[in-house]
Short mmCIF file of C-alpha atoms and ligand atoms in Angstrom, two decimals:
data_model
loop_
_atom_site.label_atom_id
_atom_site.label_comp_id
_atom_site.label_asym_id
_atom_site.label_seq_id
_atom_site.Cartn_x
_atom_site.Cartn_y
_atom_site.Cartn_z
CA UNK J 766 115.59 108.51 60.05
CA UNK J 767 115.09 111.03 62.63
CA UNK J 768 114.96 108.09 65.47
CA UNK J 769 118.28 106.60 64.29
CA UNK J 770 119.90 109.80 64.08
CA UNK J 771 118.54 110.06 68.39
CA UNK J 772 119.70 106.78 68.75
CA UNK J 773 123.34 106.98 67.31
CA UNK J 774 124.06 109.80 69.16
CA UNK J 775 122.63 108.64 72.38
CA UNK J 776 124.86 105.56 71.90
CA UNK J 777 127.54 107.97 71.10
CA UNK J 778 127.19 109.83 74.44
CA UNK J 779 127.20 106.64 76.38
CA UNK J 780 130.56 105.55 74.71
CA UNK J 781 132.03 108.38 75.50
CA UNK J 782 130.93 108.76 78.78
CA UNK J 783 131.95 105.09 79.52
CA UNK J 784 135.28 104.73 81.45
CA UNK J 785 138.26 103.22 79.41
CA UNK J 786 137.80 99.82 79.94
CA UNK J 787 139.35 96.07 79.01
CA UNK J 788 139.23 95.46 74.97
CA UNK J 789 135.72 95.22 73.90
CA UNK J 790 134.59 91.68 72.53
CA UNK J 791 134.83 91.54 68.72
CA UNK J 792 131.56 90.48 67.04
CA UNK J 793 131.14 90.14 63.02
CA UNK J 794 127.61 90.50 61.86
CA UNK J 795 126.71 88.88 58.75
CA UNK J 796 123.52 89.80 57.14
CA UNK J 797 122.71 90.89 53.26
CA UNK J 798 119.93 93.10 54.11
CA UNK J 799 121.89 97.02 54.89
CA UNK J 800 118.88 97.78 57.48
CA UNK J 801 119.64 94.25 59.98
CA UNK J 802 123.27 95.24 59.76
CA UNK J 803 122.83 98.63 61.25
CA UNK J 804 119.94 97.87 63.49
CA UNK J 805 122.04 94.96 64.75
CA UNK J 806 125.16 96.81 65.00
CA UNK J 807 123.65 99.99 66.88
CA UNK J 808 122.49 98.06 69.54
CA UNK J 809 125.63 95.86 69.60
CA UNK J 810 127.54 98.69 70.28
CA UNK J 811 125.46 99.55 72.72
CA UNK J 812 126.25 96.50 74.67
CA UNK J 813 130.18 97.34 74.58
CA UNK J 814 130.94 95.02 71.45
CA UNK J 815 133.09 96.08 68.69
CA UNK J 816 130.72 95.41 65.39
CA UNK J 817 132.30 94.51 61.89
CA UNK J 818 129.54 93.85 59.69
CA UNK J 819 129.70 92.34 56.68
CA UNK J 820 127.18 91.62 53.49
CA UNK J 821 129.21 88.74 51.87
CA UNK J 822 131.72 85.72 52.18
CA UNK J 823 134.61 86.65 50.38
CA UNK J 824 135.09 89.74 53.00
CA UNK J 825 134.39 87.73 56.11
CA UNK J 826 137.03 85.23 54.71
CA UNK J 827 139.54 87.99 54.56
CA UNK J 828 138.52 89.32 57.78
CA UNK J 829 138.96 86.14 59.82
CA UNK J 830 142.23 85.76 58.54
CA UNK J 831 143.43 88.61 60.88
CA UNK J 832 141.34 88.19 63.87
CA UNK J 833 138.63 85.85 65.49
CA UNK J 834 135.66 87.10 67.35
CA UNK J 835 133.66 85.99 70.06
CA UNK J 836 130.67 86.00 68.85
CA UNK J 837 129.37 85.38 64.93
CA UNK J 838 125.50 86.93 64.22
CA UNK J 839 124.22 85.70 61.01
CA UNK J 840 121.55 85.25 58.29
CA UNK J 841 121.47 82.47 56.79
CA UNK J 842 121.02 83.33 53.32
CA UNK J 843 123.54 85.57 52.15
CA UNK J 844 124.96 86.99 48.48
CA UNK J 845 126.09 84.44 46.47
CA UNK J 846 126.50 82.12 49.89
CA UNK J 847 124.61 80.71 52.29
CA UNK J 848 125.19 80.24 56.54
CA UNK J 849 126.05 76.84 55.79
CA UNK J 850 129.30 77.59 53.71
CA UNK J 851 130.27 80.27 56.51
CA UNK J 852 129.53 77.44 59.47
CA UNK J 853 132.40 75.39 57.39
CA UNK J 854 134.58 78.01 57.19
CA UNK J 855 134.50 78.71 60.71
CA UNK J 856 134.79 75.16 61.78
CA UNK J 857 137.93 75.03 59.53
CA UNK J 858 139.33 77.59 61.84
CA UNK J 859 138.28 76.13 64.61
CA UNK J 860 136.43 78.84 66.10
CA UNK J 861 135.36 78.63 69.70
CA UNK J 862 133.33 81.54 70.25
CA UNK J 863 129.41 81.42 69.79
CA UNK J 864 127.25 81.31 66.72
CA UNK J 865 123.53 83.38 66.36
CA UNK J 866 121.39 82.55 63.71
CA UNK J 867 118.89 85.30 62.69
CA UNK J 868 116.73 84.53 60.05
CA UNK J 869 113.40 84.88 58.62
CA UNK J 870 112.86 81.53 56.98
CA UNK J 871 110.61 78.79 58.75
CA UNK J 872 111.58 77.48 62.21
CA UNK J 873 112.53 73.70 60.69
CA UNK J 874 114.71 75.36 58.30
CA UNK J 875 116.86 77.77 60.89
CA UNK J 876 116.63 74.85 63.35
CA UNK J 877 118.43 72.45 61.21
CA UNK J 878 120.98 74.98 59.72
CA UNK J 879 121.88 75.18 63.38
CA UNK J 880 122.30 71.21 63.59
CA UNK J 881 124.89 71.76 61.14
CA UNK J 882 126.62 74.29 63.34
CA UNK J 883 126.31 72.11 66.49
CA UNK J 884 127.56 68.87 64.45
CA UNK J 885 130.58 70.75 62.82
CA UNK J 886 131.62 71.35 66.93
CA UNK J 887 130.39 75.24 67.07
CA UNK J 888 128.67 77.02 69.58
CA UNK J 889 125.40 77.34 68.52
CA UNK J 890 123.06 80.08 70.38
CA UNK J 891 119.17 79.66 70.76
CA UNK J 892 118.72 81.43 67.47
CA UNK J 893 116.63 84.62 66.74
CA UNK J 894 113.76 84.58 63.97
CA UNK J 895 113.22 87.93 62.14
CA UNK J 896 111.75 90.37 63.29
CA UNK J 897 112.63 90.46 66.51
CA UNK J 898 113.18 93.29 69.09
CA UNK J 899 116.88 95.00 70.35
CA UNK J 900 115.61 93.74 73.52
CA UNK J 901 115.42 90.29 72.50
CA UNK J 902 118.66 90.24 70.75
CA UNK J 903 120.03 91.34 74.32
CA UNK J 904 118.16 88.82 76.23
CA UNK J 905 119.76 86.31 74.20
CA UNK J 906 123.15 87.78 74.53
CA UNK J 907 123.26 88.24 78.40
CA UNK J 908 121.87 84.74 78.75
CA UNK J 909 124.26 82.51 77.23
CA UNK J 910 127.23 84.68 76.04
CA UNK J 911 127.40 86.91 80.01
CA UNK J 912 128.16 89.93 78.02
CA UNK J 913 126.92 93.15 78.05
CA UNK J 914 124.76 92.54 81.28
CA UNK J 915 124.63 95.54 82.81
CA UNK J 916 124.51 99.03 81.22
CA UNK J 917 126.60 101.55 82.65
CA UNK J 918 125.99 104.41 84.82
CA UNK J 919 125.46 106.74 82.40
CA UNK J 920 122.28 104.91 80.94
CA UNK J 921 120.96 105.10 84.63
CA UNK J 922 121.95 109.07 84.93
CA UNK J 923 120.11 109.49 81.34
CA UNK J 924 117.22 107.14 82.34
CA UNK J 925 116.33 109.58 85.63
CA UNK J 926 117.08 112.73 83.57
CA UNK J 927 114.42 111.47 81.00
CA UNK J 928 111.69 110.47 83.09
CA UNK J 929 112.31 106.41 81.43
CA UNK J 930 112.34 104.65 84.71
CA UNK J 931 109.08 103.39 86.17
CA UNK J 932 107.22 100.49 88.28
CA UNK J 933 105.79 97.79 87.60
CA UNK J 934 103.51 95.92 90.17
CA UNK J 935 103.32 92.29 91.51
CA UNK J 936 100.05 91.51 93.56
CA UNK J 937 100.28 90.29 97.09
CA UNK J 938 97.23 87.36 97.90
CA UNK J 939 95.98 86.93 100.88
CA UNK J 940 95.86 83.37 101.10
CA UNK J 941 93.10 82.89 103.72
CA UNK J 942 91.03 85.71 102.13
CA UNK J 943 92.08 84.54 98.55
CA UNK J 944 91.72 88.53 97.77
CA UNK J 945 94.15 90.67 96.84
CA UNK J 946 95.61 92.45 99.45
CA UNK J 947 98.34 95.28 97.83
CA UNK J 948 101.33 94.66 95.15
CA UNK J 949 104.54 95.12 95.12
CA UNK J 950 106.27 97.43 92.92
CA UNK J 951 109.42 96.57 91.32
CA UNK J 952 111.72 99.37 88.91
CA UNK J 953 111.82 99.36 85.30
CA UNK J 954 114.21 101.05 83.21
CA UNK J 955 112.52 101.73 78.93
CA UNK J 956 115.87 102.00 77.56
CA UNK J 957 115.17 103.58 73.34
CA UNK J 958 116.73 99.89 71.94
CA UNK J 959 116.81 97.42 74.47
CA UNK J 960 113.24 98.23 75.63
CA UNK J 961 111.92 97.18 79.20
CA UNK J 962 114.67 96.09 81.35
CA UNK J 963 114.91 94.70 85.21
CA UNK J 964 116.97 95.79 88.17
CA UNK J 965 119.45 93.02 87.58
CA UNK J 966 120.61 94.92 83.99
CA UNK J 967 121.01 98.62 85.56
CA UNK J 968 121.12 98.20 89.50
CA UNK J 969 123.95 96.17 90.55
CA UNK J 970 126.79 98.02 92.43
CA UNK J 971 124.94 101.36 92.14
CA UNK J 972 124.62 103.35 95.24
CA UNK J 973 125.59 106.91 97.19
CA UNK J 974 124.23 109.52 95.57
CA UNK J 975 122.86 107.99 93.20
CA UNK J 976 121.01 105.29 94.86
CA UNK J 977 119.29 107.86 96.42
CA UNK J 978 118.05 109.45 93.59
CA UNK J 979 116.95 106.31 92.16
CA UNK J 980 114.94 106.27 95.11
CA UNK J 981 113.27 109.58 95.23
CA UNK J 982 112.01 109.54 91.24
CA UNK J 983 110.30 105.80 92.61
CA UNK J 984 108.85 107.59 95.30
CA UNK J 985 107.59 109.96 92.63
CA UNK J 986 106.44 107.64 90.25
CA UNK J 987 104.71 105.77 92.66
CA UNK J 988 103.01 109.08 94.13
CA UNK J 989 102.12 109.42 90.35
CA UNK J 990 100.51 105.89 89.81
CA UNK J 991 98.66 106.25 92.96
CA UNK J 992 97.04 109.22 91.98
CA UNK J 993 96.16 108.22 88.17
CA UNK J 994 95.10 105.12 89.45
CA UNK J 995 93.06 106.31 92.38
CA UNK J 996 90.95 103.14 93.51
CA UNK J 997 93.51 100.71 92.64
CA UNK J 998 96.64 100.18 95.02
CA UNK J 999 95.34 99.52 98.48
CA UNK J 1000 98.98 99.28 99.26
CA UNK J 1001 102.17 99.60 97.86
CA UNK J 1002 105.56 98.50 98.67
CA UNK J 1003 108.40 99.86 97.86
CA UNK J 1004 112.08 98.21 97.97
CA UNK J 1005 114.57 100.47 99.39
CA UNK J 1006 118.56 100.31 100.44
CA UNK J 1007 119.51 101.22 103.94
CA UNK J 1008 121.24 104.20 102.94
CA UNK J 1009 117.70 105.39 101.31
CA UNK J 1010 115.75 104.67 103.89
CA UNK J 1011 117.70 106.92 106.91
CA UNK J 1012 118.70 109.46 104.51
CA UNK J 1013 116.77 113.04 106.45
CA UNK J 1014 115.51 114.07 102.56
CA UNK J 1015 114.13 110.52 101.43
CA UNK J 1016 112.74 109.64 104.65
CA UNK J 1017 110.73 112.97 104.65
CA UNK J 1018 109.45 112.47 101.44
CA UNK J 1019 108.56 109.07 102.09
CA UNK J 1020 106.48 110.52 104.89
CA UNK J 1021 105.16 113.20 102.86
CA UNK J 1022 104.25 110.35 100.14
CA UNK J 1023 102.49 108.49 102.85
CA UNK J 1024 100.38 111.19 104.74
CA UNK J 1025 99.23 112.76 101.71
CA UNK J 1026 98.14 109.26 100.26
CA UNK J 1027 96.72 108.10 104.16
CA UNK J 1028 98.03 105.58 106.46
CA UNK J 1029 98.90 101.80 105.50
CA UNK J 1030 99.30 102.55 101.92
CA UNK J 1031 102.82 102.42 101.56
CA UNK J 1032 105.49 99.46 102.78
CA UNK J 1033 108.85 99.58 102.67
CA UNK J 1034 110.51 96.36 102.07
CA UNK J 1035 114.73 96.10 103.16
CA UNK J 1036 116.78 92.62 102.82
CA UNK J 1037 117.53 91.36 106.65
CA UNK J 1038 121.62 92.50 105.59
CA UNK J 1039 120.53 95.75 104.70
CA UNK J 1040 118.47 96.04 108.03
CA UNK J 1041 121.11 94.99 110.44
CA UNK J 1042 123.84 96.90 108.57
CA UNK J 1043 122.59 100.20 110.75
CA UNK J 1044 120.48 99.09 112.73
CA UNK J 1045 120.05 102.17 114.87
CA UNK J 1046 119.40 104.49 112.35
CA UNK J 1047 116.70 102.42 111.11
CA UNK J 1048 115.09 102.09 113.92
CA UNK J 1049 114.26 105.85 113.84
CA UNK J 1050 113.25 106.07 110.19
CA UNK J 1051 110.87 103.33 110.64
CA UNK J 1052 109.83 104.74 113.99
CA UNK J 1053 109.10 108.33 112.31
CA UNK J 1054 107.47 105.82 108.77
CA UNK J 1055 105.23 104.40 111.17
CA UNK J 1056 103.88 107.55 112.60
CA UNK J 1057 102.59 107.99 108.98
CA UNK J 1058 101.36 104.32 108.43
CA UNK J 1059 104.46 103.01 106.48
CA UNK J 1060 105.18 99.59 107.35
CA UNK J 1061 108.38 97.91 107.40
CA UNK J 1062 108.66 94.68 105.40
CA UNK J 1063 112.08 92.22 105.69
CA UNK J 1064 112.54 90.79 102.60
CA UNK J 1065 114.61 87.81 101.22
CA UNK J 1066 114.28 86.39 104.79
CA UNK J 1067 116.38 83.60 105.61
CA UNK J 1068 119.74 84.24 103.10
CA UNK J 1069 121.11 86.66 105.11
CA UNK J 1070 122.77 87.43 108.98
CA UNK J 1071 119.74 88.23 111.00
CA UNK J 1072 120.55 89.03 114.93
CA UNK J 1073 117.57 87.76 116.59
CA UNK J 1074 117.89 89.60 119.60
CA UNK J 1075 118.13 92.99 117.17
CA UNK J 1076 115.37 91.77 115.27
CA UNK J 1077 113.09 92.12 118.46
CA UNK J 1078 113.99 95.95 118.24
CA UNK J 1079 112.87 96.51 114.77
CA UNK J 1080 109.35 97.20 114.29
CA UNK J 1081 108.43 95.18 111.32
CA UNK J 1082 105.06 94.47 110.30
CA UNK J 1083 106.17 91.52 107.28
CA UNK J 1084 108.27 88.83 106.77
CA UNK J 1085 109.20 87.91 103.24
CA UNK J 1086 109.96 84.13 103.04
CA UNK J 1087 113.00 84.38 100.19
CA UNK J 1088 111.66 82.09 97.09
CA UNK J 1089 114.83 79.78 97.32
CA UNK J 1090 112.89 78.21 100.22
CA UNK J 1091 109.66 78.70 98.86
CA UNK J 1092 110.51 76.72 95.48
CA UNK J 1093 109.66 72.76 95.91
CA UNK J 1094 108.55 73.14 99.45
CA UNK J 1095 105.81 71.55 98.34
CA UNK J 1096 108.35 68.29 97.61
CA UNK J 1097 111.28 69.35 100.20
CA UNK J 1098 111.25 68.33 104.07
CA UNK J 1099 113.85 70.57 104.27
CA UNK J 1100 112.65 73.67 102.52
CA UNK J 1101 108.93 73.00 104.52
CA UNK J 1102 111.06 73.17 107.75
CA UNK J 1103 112.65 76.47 107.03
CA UNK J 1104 109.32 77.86 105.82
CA UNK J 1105 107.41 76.53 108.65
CA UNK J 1106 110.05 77.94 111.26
CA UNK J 1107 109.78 81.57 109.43
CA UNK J 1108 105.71 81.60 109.42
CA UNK J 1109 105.53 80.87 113.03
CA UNK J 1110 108.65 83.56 113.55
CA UNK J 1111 106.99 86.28 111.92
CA UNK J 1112 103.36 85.09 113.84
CA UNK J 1113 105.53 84.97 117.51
CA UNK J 1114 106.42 88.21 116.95
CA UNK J 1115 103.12 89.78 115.65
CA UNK J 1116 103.88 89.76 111.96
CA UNK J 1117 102.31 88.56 108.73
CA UNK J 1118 104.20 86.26 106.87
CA UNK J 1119 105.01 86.71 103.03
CA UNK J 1120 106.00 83.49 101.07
CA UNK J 1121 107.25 85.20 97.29
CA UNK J 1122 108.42 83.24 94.16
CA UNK J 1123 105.65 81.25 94.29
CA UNK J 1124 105.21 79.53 90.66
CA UNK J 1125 103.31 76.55 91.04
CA UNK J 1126 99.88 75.37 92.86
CA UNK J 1127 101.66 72.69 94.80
CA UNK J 1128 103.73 75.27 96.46
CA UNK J 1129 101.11 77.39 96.73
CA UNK J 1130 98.94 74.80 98.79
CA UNK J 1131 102.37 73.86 101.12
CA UNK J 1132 102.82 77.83 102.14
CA UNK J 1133 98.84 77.89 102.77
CA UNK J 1134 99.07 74.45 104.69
CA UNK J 1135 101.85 75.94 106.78
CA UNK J 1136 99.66 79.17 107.78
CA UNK J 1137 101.62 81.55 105.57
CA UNK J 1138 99.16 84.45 105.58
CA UNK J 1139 100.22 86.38 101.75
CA UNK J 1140 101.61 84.99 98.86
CA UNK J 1141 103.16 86.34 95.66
CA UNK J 1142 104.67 84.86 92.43
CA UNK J 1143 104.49 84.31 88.93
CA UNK J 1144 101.55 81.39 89.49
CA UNK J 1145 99.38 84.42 90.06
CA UNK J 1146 100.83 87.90 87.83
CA UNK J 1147 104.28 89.15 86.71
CA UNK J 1148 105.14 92.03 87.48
CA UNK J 1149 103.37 94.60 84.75
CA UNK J 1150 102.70 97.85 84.40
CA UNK J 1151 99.34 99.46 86.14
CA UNK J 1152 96.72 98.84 83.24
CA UNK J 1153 98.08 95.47 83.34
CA UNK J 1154 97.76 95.01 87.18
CA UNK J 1155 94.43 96.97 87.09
CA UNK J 1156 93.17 94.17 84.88
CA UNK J 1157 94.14 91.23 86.94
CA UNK J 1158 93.17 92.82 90.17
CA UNK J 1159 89.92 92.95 88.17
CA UNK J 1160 89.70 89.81 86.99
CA UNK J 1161 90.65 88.09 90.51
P1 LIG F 1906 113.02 91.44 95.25
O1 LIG F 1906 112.68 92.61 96.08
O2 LIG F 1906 113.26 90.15 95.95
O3 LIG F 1906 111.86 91.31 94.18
C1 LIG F 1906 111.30 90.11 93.75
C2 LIG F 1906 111.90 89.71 92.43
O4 LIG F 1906 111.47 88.38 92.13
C3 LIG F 1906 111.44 90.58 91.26
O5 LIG F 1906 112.49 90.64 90.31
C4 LIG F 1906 110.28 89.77 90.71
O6 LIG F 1906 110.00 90.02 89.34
C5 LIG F 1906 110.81 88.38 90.90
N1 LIG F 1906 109.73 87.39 91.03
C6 LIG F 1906 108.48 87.57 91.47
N2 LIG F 1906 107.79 86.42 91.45
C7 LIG F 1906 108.63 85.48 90.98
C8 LIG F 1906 108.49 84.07 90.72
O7 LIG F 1906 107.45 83.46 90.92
N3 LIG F 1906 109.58 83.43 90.25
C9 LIG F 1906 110.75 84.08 90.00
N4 LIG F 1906 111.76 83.38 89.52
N5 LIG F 1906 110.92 85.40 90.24
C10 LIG F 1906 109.87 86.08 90.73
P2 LIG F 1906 112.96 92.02 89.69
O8 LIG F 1906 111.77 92.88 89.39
O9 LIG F 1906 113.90 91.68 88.60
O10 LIG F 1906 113.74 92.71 90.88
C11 LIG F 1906 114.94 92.19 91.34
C12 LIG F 1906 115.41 92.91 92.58
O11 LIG F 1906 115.73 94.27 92.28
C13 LIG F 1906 114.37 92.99 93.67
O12 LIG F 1906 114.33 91.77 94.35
C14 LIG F 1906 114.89 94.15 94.48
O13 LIG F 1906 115.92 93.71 95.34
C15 LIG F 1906 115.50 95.04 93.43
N6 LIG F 1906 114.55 96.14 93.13
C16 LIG F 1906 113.41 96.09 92.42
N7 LIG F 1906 112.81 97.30 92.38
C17 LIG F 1906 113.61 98.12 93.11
C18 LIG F 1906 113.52 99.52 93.46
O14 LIG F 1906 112.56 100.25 93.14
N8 LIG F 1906 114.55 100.03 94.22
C19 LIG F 1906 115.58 99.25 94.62
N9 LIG F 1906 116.52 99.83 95.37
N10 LIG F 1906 115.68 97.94 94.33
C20 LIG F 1906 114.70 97.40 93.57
CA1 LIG F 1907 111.21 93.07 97.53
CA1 LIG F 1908 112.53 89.39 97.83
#
């Protein structure tokens, strides 16, 4: 009781703290059991939908007489109904906006009721079997609906005021050496519903001030994980913006990160756009970084605008093939090509060569074949959290 008491009012400060914004999408929930209906609804709201629920047919009925939503969520056993009289009704009305089944009945059962729905012309979602998590309802929401994928600033100002953002990390194989060289470590926000979420959900568009403050509290949590986890990380790397990177305060602490940890266990990895975008400035940062043994890693290599005659001046120390190359070069002359050029790149100019996304053993082989020196990717580890990565660095 407590917890939902937190939670409503936590979702209460983020509405009101959210900007006035378009109309927010209309959803009905439809569910006979009073705890789904508010669980559902709290973290519906918390996506920006406006939540009627409902706990029978004759009320929906009257309901969609006035207005239609985008988006039905329903049981499919209800009082004195059942989803497929409601599937009808909406058909009748010709409803166009999506359909999610929850239920806790067996898989054939909910995966036939939803035959229905697609037959009767309805968008049908992927649908949920109880229990599941706010998270999942989320993931299935920002997949095929595109709503509610990002939260807004305010969740990020509350997530760094609460100490609820923290890494995750990705190993980095040597592919020669077949060992595990370092990992990279990638943000994660532990939102109270929606549970573990990526950069993609809170990330986009943010930056100024509080970019940088995003990157300070990794640089602290990673300066925490390093030291609970003392013969673990033989290097880290850490993604950073441009602006992060040449700002006086974060660059010092980077350094102080790095000198009190010892050289070449920290690398900073910046997209080629990000890198060129001030080019000068950078220069210095990484010039003081590598006084302290930070390394400078250029990431996504190959999507953006590099200047080869800047990149010269850079001291860089990685190249990070991007994983649209990497993906079916194994299969792809094309993708091989573009792979192949980058390796020898990076080698020309005294750098290691980083092929990530790598999900399969075929592409794994190619990259090797082509004298890529690291690899990373889900065909080795997901990013997890450091007990995880402590076992797999193990179990290598
Ligand atoms: P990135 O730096 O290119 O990071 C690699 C992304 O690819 C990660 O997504 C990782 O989970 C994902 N990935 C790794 N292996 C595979 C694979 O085999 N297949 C596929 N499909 N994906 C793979 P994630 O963690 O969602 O991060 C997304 C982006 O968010 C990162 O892209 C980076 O640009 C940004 N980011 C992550 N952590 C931070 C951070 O601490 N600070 C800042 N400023 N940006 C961050
Ligand atoms: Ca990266
Ligand atoms: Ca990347």
């Amino acid at each position: 009781m407590v917890a939902r008491l937190l939670l409503v009012s936590i979702m209460k400060t983020i509405e009101r703290e959210r900007p006035a914004q378009e109309p927010r999408p209309l959803c009905y929930v439809v569910d006979d059991e009073k705890g789904i209906l508010s669980f559902v609804e709290l973290a519906l709201s918390g996506m920006g939908f406006e939540v009627r629920c409902f706990d029978d047919l004759p009320a929906i009925e009257a309901g969609l007489g006035q207005e239609l939503p985008r988006l039905v969520i329903m049981d499919i056993s209800l009082a004195g109904a059942d989803a497929v009289d409601l599937l009808r009704r909406l058909a009748a009305l010709r409803y166009d906006g999506a359909v999610l089944l929850i239920s806790g009945l067996d898989e054939a059962t909910i995966e036939q009721v939803g035959s229905v729905g697609r037959r009767l012309g309805l968008a049908m979602l992927p649908h949920l079997r109880k229990p599941f998590r706010g998270g999942e309802l989320r993931e299935r929401l920002v997949e095929h609906v595109g709503l509610g994928s990002t939260l807004g600033p305010p969740d990020l100002d509350q997530a760094l005021e609460e100490g609820r953002l923290e890494m995750w990390y990705q190993p980095k194989i040597g592919l020669r050496e077949r060992r595990v060289l370092g990992c990279e470590a990638l943000l994660r926000l532990r939102h109270p519903f929606f549970g573990v979420l990526g950069p993609d959900s809170f990330l986009r568009g943010v930056g100024g001030e509080r970019m940088r403050r995003v990157t300070l509290a990794v640089l602290d949590r990673v300066e925490a994980d390093l030291e609970a986890w003392p013969d673990l990380f033989s290097s880290i790397a850490i993604n950073m913006p441009a602006s992060s990177f040449v700002d006086g305060a974060v660059c010092e602490r980077l350094c102080e990160v790095a000198r009190r940890q010892g050289a070449g266990r920290l690398v900073v990895e910046m997209t080629e756009d990000e890198l060129m975008s001030d080019v000068e400035s950078i220069f210095l940062a990484a010039t003081k970084a590598r006084i302290y043994g930070v390394e400078l890693s250029i990431d996504d290599f190959g999507t953006g605008f590099t200047s080869l005659a800047l990149l010269r001046e850079i001291p860089f120390a990685e190249l990070k093939i991007d994983r649209c190359f990497v993906k079916g070069c194994a299969v792809v002359p094309k993708e091989r090509t573009i792979v192949k050029a980058i390796v020898d790149l990076a080698h020309n100019l005294s750098a290691r060569a980083v092929g990530e996304g790598i999900e399969n053993v075929e592409d794994l082989e190619a990259l090797s074949g082509l004298g890529c020196d690291v690899g990373q990717g889900f065909f080795f580890a997901r990013p997890q959290p450091p007990a995880g990565y402590a076992g797999f660095v193990r179990d290598f």
